[in-house]
Amino acid sequence: MTNSFGEFSRARMFFVIGSNMTEAHPVASTFVKNAVQNGAALIVADPRRHKLAEFADIHLGLKVGSDIALLNGLMHVLIKENLYDRDFVENHTEDFDKLAAVVETYPPERAADITGIDAAAIVETARRLASVKPVMVCYTLGITEHTCGRNNVVSVANLQMLLGNMGAECGGVNPLRGQNNVQGACDMGALPNVFPGYQAVVDPAAREKFEKFWNVDHLPDQNGLMIPHMMEGLEKRKVRAFWIFGENLANTEPDITKVEKELGSAEFLICQDIFFNETTRFADVVFPAAAWSENDGTFTNSERRVSRVRTASPPPGEARPNWWIFREIAKRFGQEWESESGQDIWDNEISQLAPALGGIKYHRIEEDGLQWPCPSMDHPGTGFLHGKGSFTRGRGQFLPAEWTPPAEVPCEAFPYVLSTGRRLYHYHTRTQTGRCSGLNDLLGEETADISPVDAGRLGIAQGEYIRVSSRRGQVRVRAKVTEEVPEGMVWMAFHFRENNANWLANPAFDPITLTAEYKACAVNIEKQA
């Protein structure tokens, strides 16, 4: 997030796109709802009329995968009616002409054809967005989990720069992270292209710094593989060993049949987790890891706040902290890592190597944590980024994007669009929440959410078992007939193994981020005999 949760209560308008915050980020959604009840305006753009839409002044029920057309249509109106922030654009951005040339080709009528939203609603929304300053934009995986996910993200940023909503309190672009510490994992270099603190692997100066500190020669000078390439490499034996750390890939990746074949091909597979799960079935070695409440360390949340995590109880049996497991394996490879605790690692390594984290030490985050960038010991942390329109690269760069359809669109054999996500009562593949009887009482099985129109046409009753099929497989699941879902759409989650949406999902990926298109594939639905 460029901004902070603490600003939500003071925000005057939210534009939430591609996010069912009520179920996927319930605490953050409470902040939004409280702000709305105190007078803030809310615009929600999402194919489903989910719970947050009930609080919205405007709900834009766009077709799945048409976000860029909507955003370009909004920007077309802002430029055509001279409603954009000309001062911000002229003094803090570049390549406006390139953006204007692309969005010129998205008049509201064309955007309406692609999105299914009435052209007048697009015009009204653009005018509303320009009437309040600043506006906070929030988005989540409904934006990123598409083959055009990267272009969706840059289009959101284009909109906020055009409106002059960057570098200000209660503005910015605010992606809500999907897990409690995914921000922290990225910050620590758990990405194939950066060292801790987002220092590029391909930068010779960065490599030299880390080689010297870690006392190693010749760190790789090319980016590593991303997950899809790793998985494909298992079958081709280009990847000889595979270490899966805290992830149940057998249930979370699209096209489970394909994924399990790849996992089954692994020459040597290690899993490091807190419970056995569907993925550990393929492992040669399973390292039992301590759970979050059994660890001492830090988490970093969506707003870049580094907070302390303290041990509430010792790990059971042979379970050990993750850092301890990695250190012991390194020792077998001849590396002696001196750190004896999470604090050692943070204070004496991470904060020394990552300039943006240089001012964050354990004794400074005992209370409410600190938000990076925090480069020095007297720095208070940074609540919002790009202050006064000053971007890291200097000027903000407009990156215009053309709309592209999902990799799979409805056809005669598969006439419905399946979109997937999370429900409130379970977390991911239930490796943690599935062992909680109370949560299983609240949600004990998966459903396929369909519209009353489709249910009526197919003669499907509420709660009746149906078959949902795609080019990759089929599942038997109960129908949930709901007004939240528009005609022609099916919505499912991936919490339960037997009717997991990922048996059906399409392993098509964004060409740059290699994020899978979980939000769109073609399926059929049928009554069960």
Coordinates of C-alpha atoms in Angstrom, one line a residue, residues 133-528:
K133 CA -9.8 15.0 -3.7
P134 CA -8.0 12.8 -2.8
V135 CA -9.7 9.5 -3.4
M136 CA -8.3 6.2 -1.9
V137 CA -8.2 3.3 -4.3
C138 CA -8.1 -0.2 -2.9
Y139 CA -7.8 -3.4 -4.9
T140 CA -6.9 -7.0 -4.3
L141 CA -6.6 -10.3 -6.3
G142 CA -9.6 -9.4 -8.5
I143 CA -7.2 -7.1 -10.2
T144 CA -4.0 -9.1 -10.2
E145 CA -5.2 -12.7 -10.9
H146 CA -5.7 -12.2 -14.6
T147 CA -3.5 -12.8 -17.7
C148 CA -3.6 -9.0 -17.9
G149 CA -3.0 -8.5 -14.1
R150 CA 0.1 -6.4 -14.6
N151 CA -1.7 -4.1 -17.0
N152 CA -4.7 -3.9 -14.5
V153 CA -2.3 -2.7 -11.8
V154 CA -0.6 0.0 -14.0
S155 CA -4.1 1.1 -15.1
V156 CA -5.1 1.7 -11.5
A157 CA -1.9 3.7 -11.0
N158 CA -2.6 5.7 -14.2
L159 CA -6.0 6.7 -12.9
Q160 CA -4.7 7.9 -9.6
M161 CA -1.9 9.9 -11.2
L162 CA -4.3 11.4 -13.6
L163 CA -6.5 12.5 -10.7
G164 CA -3.5 13.8 -8.7
N165 CA -4.3 11.4 -5.9
M166 CA -0.7 10.1 -5.4
G167 CA 1.6 11.3 -2.6
A168 CA -1.2 12.5 -0.4
E169 CA -2.9 11.3 2.8
C170 CA -6.2 9.5 2.1
G171 CA -5.2 8.8 -1.5
G172 CA -2.8 6.5 -3.3
V173 CA -3.1 2.9 -4.6
N174 CA -3.6 0.4 -1.9
P175 CA -3.4 -3.3 -2.7
L176 CA -4.5 -5.4 0.3
R177 CA -2.1 -8.3 0.7
G178 CA -3.5 -11.8 0.7
Q179 CA -1.7 -13.2 3.7
N180 CA -0.6 -11.8 7.0
N181 CA 3.1 -11.6 6.1
V182 CA 3.3 -11.8 2.3
Q183 CA 4.5 -8.2 2.3
G184 CA 7.3 -9.2 4.8
A185 CA 8.2 -12.2 2.7
C186 CA 8.6 -10.0 -0.4
D187 CA 10.6 -7.4 1.6
M188 CA 13.0 -10.2 2.7
G189 CA 13.8 -11.1 -0.9
A190 CA 11.5 -14.1 -1.2
L191 CA 11.1 -13.2 -4.9
P192 CA 13.3 -14.4 -7.8
N193 CA 14.6 -11.0 -8.8
V194 CA 15.6 -9.2 -5.6
F195 CA 17.7 -9.4 -2.5
P196 CA 16.2 -8.2 0.9
G197 CA 15.0 -4.6 0.6
Y198 CA 14.2 -4.9 -3.2
Q199 CA 17.8 -4.7 -4.3
A200 CA 18.1 -6.2 -7.8
V201 CA 19.8 -9.5 -8.3
V202 CA 21.1 -8.2 -11.6
D203 CA 22.7 -5.2 -10.0
P204 CA 26.5 -5.9 -9.7
A205 CA 26.8 -3.5 -6.7
A206 CA 24.0 -5.2 -4.8
R207 CA 25.5 -8.6 -5.5
E208 CA 28.9 -7.5 -4.3
K209 CA 27.4 -6.1 -1.1
F210 CA 25.6 -9.3 -0.3
E211 CA 28.5 -11.6 -1.3
K212 CA 30.8 -9.7 1.1
F213 CA 28.3 -9.8 4.0
W214 CA 27.4 -13.4 3.5
N215 CA 31.0 -14.4 2.8
V216 CA 30.2 -16.2 -0.4
D217 CA 31.5 -16.0 -4.0
H218 CA 29.5 -15.5 -7.2
L219 CA 25.9 -15.0 -6.2
P220 CA 23.7 -15.7 -9.3
D221 CA 23.7 -12.7 -11.6
Q222 CA 20.4 -13.6 -13.3
N223 CA 16.8 -13.7 -11.9
G224 CA 15.6 -17.0 -10.5
L225 CA 12.6 -19.0 -11.7
M226 CA 9.0 -18.2 -10.8
I227 CA 6.6 -20.9 -9.5
P228 CA 5.1 -22.0 -12.9
H229 CA 8.5 -22.4 -14.4
M230 CA 9.7 -24.3 -11.3
M231 CA 6.7 -26.7 -11.6
E232 CA 7.3 -27.3 -15.3
G233 CA 11.0 -27.8 -14.6
L234 CA 10.2 -30.7 -12.3
E235 CA 8.8 -32.8 -15.2
K236 CA 11.7 -31.9 -17.5
R237 CA 14.2 -32.5 -14.7
K238 CA 15.6 -29.0 -15.2
V239 CA 14.7 -28.6 -11.5
R240 CA 16.4 -31.4 -9.6
A241 CA 15.2 -30.5 -6.1
F242 CA 12.2 -28.5 -4.9
W243 CA 11.7 -26.9 -1.4
I244 CA 8.1 -25.9 -0.6
F245 CA 8.0 -23.6 2.4
G246 CA 4.6 -23.0 4.0
E247 CA 2.4 -23.6 0.9
N248 CA 0.0 -26.3 -0.1
L249 CA 0.7 -26.2 -3.8
A250 CA -1.3 -29.3 -4.6
N251 CA -4.5 -27.4 -3.8
T252 CA -3.6 -23.8 -4.5
E253 CA -2.3 -23.9 -8.1
P254 CA -4.6 -24.0 -11.1
D255 CA -5.4 -27.3 -12.8
I256 CA -4.7 -29.7 -9.8
T257 CA -4.4 -32.7 -12.1
K258 CA -1.5 -31.0 -13.9
V259 CA 0.1 -29.8 -10.6
E260 CA 0.0 -33.3 -9.0
K261 CA 1.6 -34.8 -12.1
E262 CA 4.4 -32.2 -11.8
L263 CA 4.8 -32.8 -8.0
G264 CA 4.9 -36.5 -8.6
S265 CA 7.7 -36.0 -11.1
A266 CA 10.0 -34.3 -8.6
E267 CA 13.3 -36.0 -8.1
F268 CA 13.7 -34.7 -4.6
L269 CA 10.9 -32.7 -2.8
I270 CA 11.1 -31.1 0.6
C271 CA 8.1 -29.6 2.4
Q272 CA 8.4 -27.3 5.4
D273 CA 5.1 -26.8 7.1
I274 CA 3.2 -26.9 10.4
F275 CA 0.8 -29.8 9.4
F276 CA 0.7 -32.6 6.9
N277 CA -1.3 -31.6 3.9
E278 CA -2.1 -32.6 0.3
T279 CA 1.3 -31.5 -0.9
T280 CA 3.4 -33.3 1.8
R281 CA 2.1 -36.6 0.2
F282 CA 4.7 -35.9 -2.5
A283 CA 7.6 -35.1 -0.2
D284 CA 10.8 -37.0 0.4
V285 CA 11.4 -35.0 3.5
V286 CA 9.0 -33.0 5.7
F287 CA 10.5 -30.4 8.1
P288 CA 8.1 -29.7 11.0
A289 CA 8.0 -25.9 11.4
A290 CA 6.9 -23.8 14.4
A291 CA 3.6 -22.0 13.9
W292 CA 3.3 -18.2 14.1
S293 CA 2.4 -18.2 17.8
E294 CA 5.4 -20.4 18.5
N295 CA 7.9 -18.1 16.7
D296 CA 9.7 -14.9 17.8
G297 CA 10.2 -12.5 14.9
T298 CA 8.4 -9.9 12.8
F299 CA 5.5 -9.7 10.4
T300 CA 5.1 -6.9 7.9
N301 CA 1.5 -6.0 6.9
S302 CA -0.1 -4.4 3.8
E303 CA 0.8 -0.9 5.0
R304 CA 4.5 -1.7 5.2
R305 CA 4.4 -1.8 9.0
V306 CA 7.0 -4.1 10.6
S307 CA 5.6 -5.4 13.9
R308 CA 6.9 -7.8 16.5
V309 CA 5.6 -11.3 16.9
R310 CA 6.2 -13.0 20.2
T311 CA 6.3 -16.6 21.3
A312 CA 3.1 -17.5 23.1
S313 CA 3.9 -21.2 23.5
P314 CA 6.9 -23.5 22.6
P315 CA 6.7 -25.5 19.4
P316 CA 5.5 -29.0 19.9
G317 CA 7.6 -32.1 19.4
E318 CA 10.4 -31.7 16.8
A319 CA 9.0 -28.5 15.3
R320 CA 11.5 -25.7 15.1
P321 CA 11.5 -22.0 14.0
N322 CA 11.9 -21.6 10.3
W323 CA 15.1 -19.6 10.6
W324 CA 16.6 -22.4 12.7
I325 CA 15.8 -25.0 10.0
F326 CA 17.3 -22.9 7.2
R327 CA 20.4 -22.3 9.4
E328 CA 21.0 -26.0 10.1
I329 CA 20.7 -26.9 6.4
A330 CA 23.1 -24.2 5.5
K331 CA 25.5 -25.6 8.1
R332 CA 25.5 -29.0 6.2
F333 CA 26.5 -27.0 3.1
G334 CA 29.5 -25.6 5.0
Q335 CA 28.0 -22.2 5.9
E336 CA 28.2 -21.0 9.5
W337 CA 25.4 -18.5 10.1
E338 CA 26.0 -16.8 13.5
S339 CA 22.5 -15.6 14.3
E340 CA 20.8 -17.2 17.2
S341 CA 17.4 -15.6 17.1
G342 CA 15.0 -13.6 15.0
Q343 CA 16.3 -10.4 16.7
D344 CA 19.9 -11.3 15.7
I345 CA 18.9 -11.7 12.1
W346 CA 16.9 -8.5 12.0
D347 CA 19.1 -6.1 13.9
N348 CA 22.5 -7.4 12.7
E349 CA 21.7 -8.4 9.1
I350 CA 18.5 -7.3 7.6
S351 CA 18.5 -3.7 8.8
Q352 CA 22.1 -3.4 7.9
L353 CA 21.7 -4.7 4.3
A354 CA 18.4 -3.1 3.4
P355 CA 18.6 0.7 3.4
A356 CA 14.8 1.2 3.5
L357 CA 14.8 -0.8 6.8
G358 CA 18.0 0.7 8.3
G359 CA 16.2 2.5 11.0
I360 CA 14.1 -0.4 12.2
K361 CA 15.5 -2.3 15.2
Y362 CA 13.7 -4.5 17.6
H363 CA 13.8 -2.0 20.4
R364 CA 12.0 0.5 18.2
I365 CA 9.1 -1.8 17.3
E366 CA 8.2 -3.1 20.7
E367 CA 4.9 -1.1 20.7
D368 CA 3.2 -0.2 17.4
G369 CA 5.9 -1.1 14.9
L370 CA 7.3 1.1 12.1
Q371 CA 6.4 1.6 8.5
W372 CA 9.2 1.5 5.9
P373 CA 10.9 3.4 4.3
C374 CA 12.6 4.1 7.6
P375 CA 16.3 4.7 6.6
S376 CA 17.8 5.9 9.9
M377 CA 17.5 5.5 13.7
D378 CA 15.9 9.0 14.0
H379 CA 13.4 8.4 11.2
P380 CA 9.7 8.1 12.3
G381 CA 8.7 5.8 9.5
T382 CA 6.6 6.6 6.4
G383 CA 2.8 6.7 6.5
F384 CA 2.3 7.4 2.8
L385 CA 4.7 7.2 -0.2
H386 CA 5.5 9.6 -2.9
G387 CA 4.9 12.7 -0.8
K388 CA 4.2 15.9 -2.7
G389 CA 4.3 13.9 -6.0
S390 CA 7.9 13.0 -5.6
F391 CA 8.3 9.4 -6.9
T392 CA 11.3 7.2 -6.4
R393 CA 12.2 7.5 -10.1
G394 CA 11.6 11.2 -10.1
R395 CA 8.4 11.6 -12.1
G396 CA 5.6 9.1 -12.2
Q397 CA 5.4 7.4 -15.5
F398 CA 2.1 6.7 -17.2
L399 CA 2.0 3.2 -18.7
P400 CA -1.0 3.0 -21.0
A401 CA -2.5 -0.4 -21.4
E402 CA -4.9 -1.9 -24.0
W403 CA -7.7 -4.2 -22.8
T404 CA -7.3 -7.9 -23.6
P405 CA -9.9 -10.6 -22.9
P406 CA -9.2 -13.5 -20.5
A407 CA -7.3 -16.5 -22.0
E408 CA -10.6 -18.5 -21.9
V409 CA -14.0 -17.1 -22.8
P410 CA -17.4 -18.8 -22.8
C411 CA -18.2 -21.0 -25.7
E412 CA -21.0 -23.5 -26.7
A413 CA -19.5 -26.3 -24.6
F414 CA -18.5 -24.1 -21.7
P415 CA -21.0 -21.2 -21.7
Y416 CA -20.3 -19.8 -18.2
V417 CA -17.4 -17.8 -16.6
L418 CA -15.9 -19.3 -13.4
S419 CA -14.3 -16.8 -11.1
T420 CA -12.7 -17.9 -7.8
G421 CA -11.7 -16.5 -4.4
R422 CA -12.0 -16.8 -0.7
R423 CA -14.9 -17.1 1.7
L424 CA -15.0 -15.6 5.2
Y425 CA -14.9 -18.6 7.4
H426 CA -11.8 -20.5 6.0
Y427 CA -8.3 -19.6 5.1
H428 CA -6.9 -20.8 1.9
T429 CA -6.8 -24.7 1.7
R430 CA -7.9 -25.1 5.3
T431 CA -4.5 -26.4 6.4
Q432 CA -5.1 -24.3 9.5
T433 CA -8.8 -23.5 9.7
G434 CA -9.9 -27.0 8.6
R435 CA -8.9 -28.3 12.0
C436 CA -11.3 -26.0 13.8
S437 CA -14.7 -27.5 14.4
G438 CA -16.3 -24.1 15.0
L439 CA -15.3 -22.8 11.6
N440 CA -16.3 -26.1 9.9
D441 CA -19.7 -25.7 11.6
L442 CA -20.0 -22.3 10.0
L443 CA -18.9 -23.5 6.6
G444 CA -18.6 -27.3 6.2
E445 CA -18.5 -27.6 2.4
E446 CA -18.0 -25.7 -0.8
T447 CA -20.8 -24.3 -3.0
A448 CA -21.0 -23.1 -6.5
D449 CA -22.6 -19.6 -6.4
I450 CA -24.9 -19.1 -9.4
S451 CA -27.5 -16.5 -10.4
P452 CA -31.3 -17.0 -9.9
V453 CA -31.7 -16.6 -13.7
D454 CA -29.3 -19.4 -14.5
A455 CA -30.7 -21.6 -11.7
G456 CA -34.2 -21.1 -13.0
R457 CA -33.3 -21.8 -16.6
L458 CA -31.5 -25.1 -15.7
G459 CA -34.1 -26.1 -13.1
I460 CA -31.5 -26.0 -10.2
A461 CA -32.8 -25.7 -6.7
Q462 CA -31.1 -24.0 -3.8
G463 CA -28.6 -26.5 -2.2
E464 CA -29.0 -29.1 -5.0
Y465 CA -25.9 -30.9 -6.1
I466 CA -24.7 -29.9 -9.6
R467 CA -21.7 -30.7 -11.7
V468 CA -19.3 -27.9 -12.7
S469 CA -16.9 -28.8 -15.5
S470 CA -14.1 -27.2 -17.5
R471 CA -11.6 -28.3 -20.1
R472 CA -9.5 -29.6 -17.1
G473 CA -11.9 -31.5 -14.9
Q474 CA -15.2 -31.5 -13.1
V475 CA -16.4 -31.3 -9.5
R476 CA -19.7 -32.2 -7.8
V477 CA -20.8 -29.4 -5.5
R478 CA -23.9 -27.9 -4.0
A479 CA -25.5 -24.9 -5.8
K480 CA -25.9 -21.7 -3.9
V481 CA -28.4 -19.5 -5.7
T482 CA -27.7 -15.9 -4.9
E483 CA -28.4 -12.4 -6.3
E484 CA -24.8 -11.5 -5.7
V485 CA -23.8 -13.4 -8.8
P486 CA -24.8 -12.1 -12.3
E487 CA -26.2 -14.2 -15.0
G488 CA -23.6 -16.3 -16.8
M489 CA -21.2 -16.4 -13.9
V490 CA -20.2 -19.1 -11.4
W491 CA -18.2 -18.3 -8.3
M492 CA -16.3 -20.8 -6.2
A493 CA -13.5 -21.0 -3.6
F494 CA -10.6 -23.3 -3.1
H495 CA -11.0 -24.2 0.6
F496 CA -12.2 -27.8 0.2
R497 CA -10.2 -30.5 -1.6
E498 CA -13.0 -32.6 -3.2
N499 CA -14.7 -29.7 -5.0
N500 CA -11.8 -27.2 -5.1
A501 CA -12.2 -24.6 -7.8
N502 CA -8.6 -25.3 -8.9
W503 CA -9.6 -28.6 -10.4
L504 CA -11.2 -26.4 -13.0
A505 CA -9.1 -23.2 -13.1
N506 CA -7.0 -22.4 -16.1
P507 CA -3.2 -22.5 -15.8
A508 CA -2.8 -19.4 -18.0
F509 CA -0.5 -16.7 -16.7
D510 CA 0.3 -13.0 -16.9
P511 CA 3.3 -12.9 -19.2
I512 CA 5.3 -10.6 -16.9
T513 CA 4.3 -11.6 -13.3
L514 CA 3.3 -15.2 -14.1
T515 CA 0.3 -14.8 -11.9
A516 CA -2.3 -17.4 -12.8
E517 CA -5.7 -16.3 -14.1
Y518 CA -7.8 -17.6 -11.2
K519 CA -10.5 -15.1 -11.9
A520 CA -11.7 -16.3 -15.3
C521 CA -12.1 -19.6 -17.1
A522 CA -14.9 -21.2 -19.1
V523 CA -17.1 -23.8 -17.5
N524 CA -20.4 -25.6 -17.8
I525 CA -22.9 -26.4 -15.0
E526 CA -25.4 -29.3 -15.1
K527 CA -28.0 -30.7 -12.8
Q528 CA -26.8 -34.0 -11.2

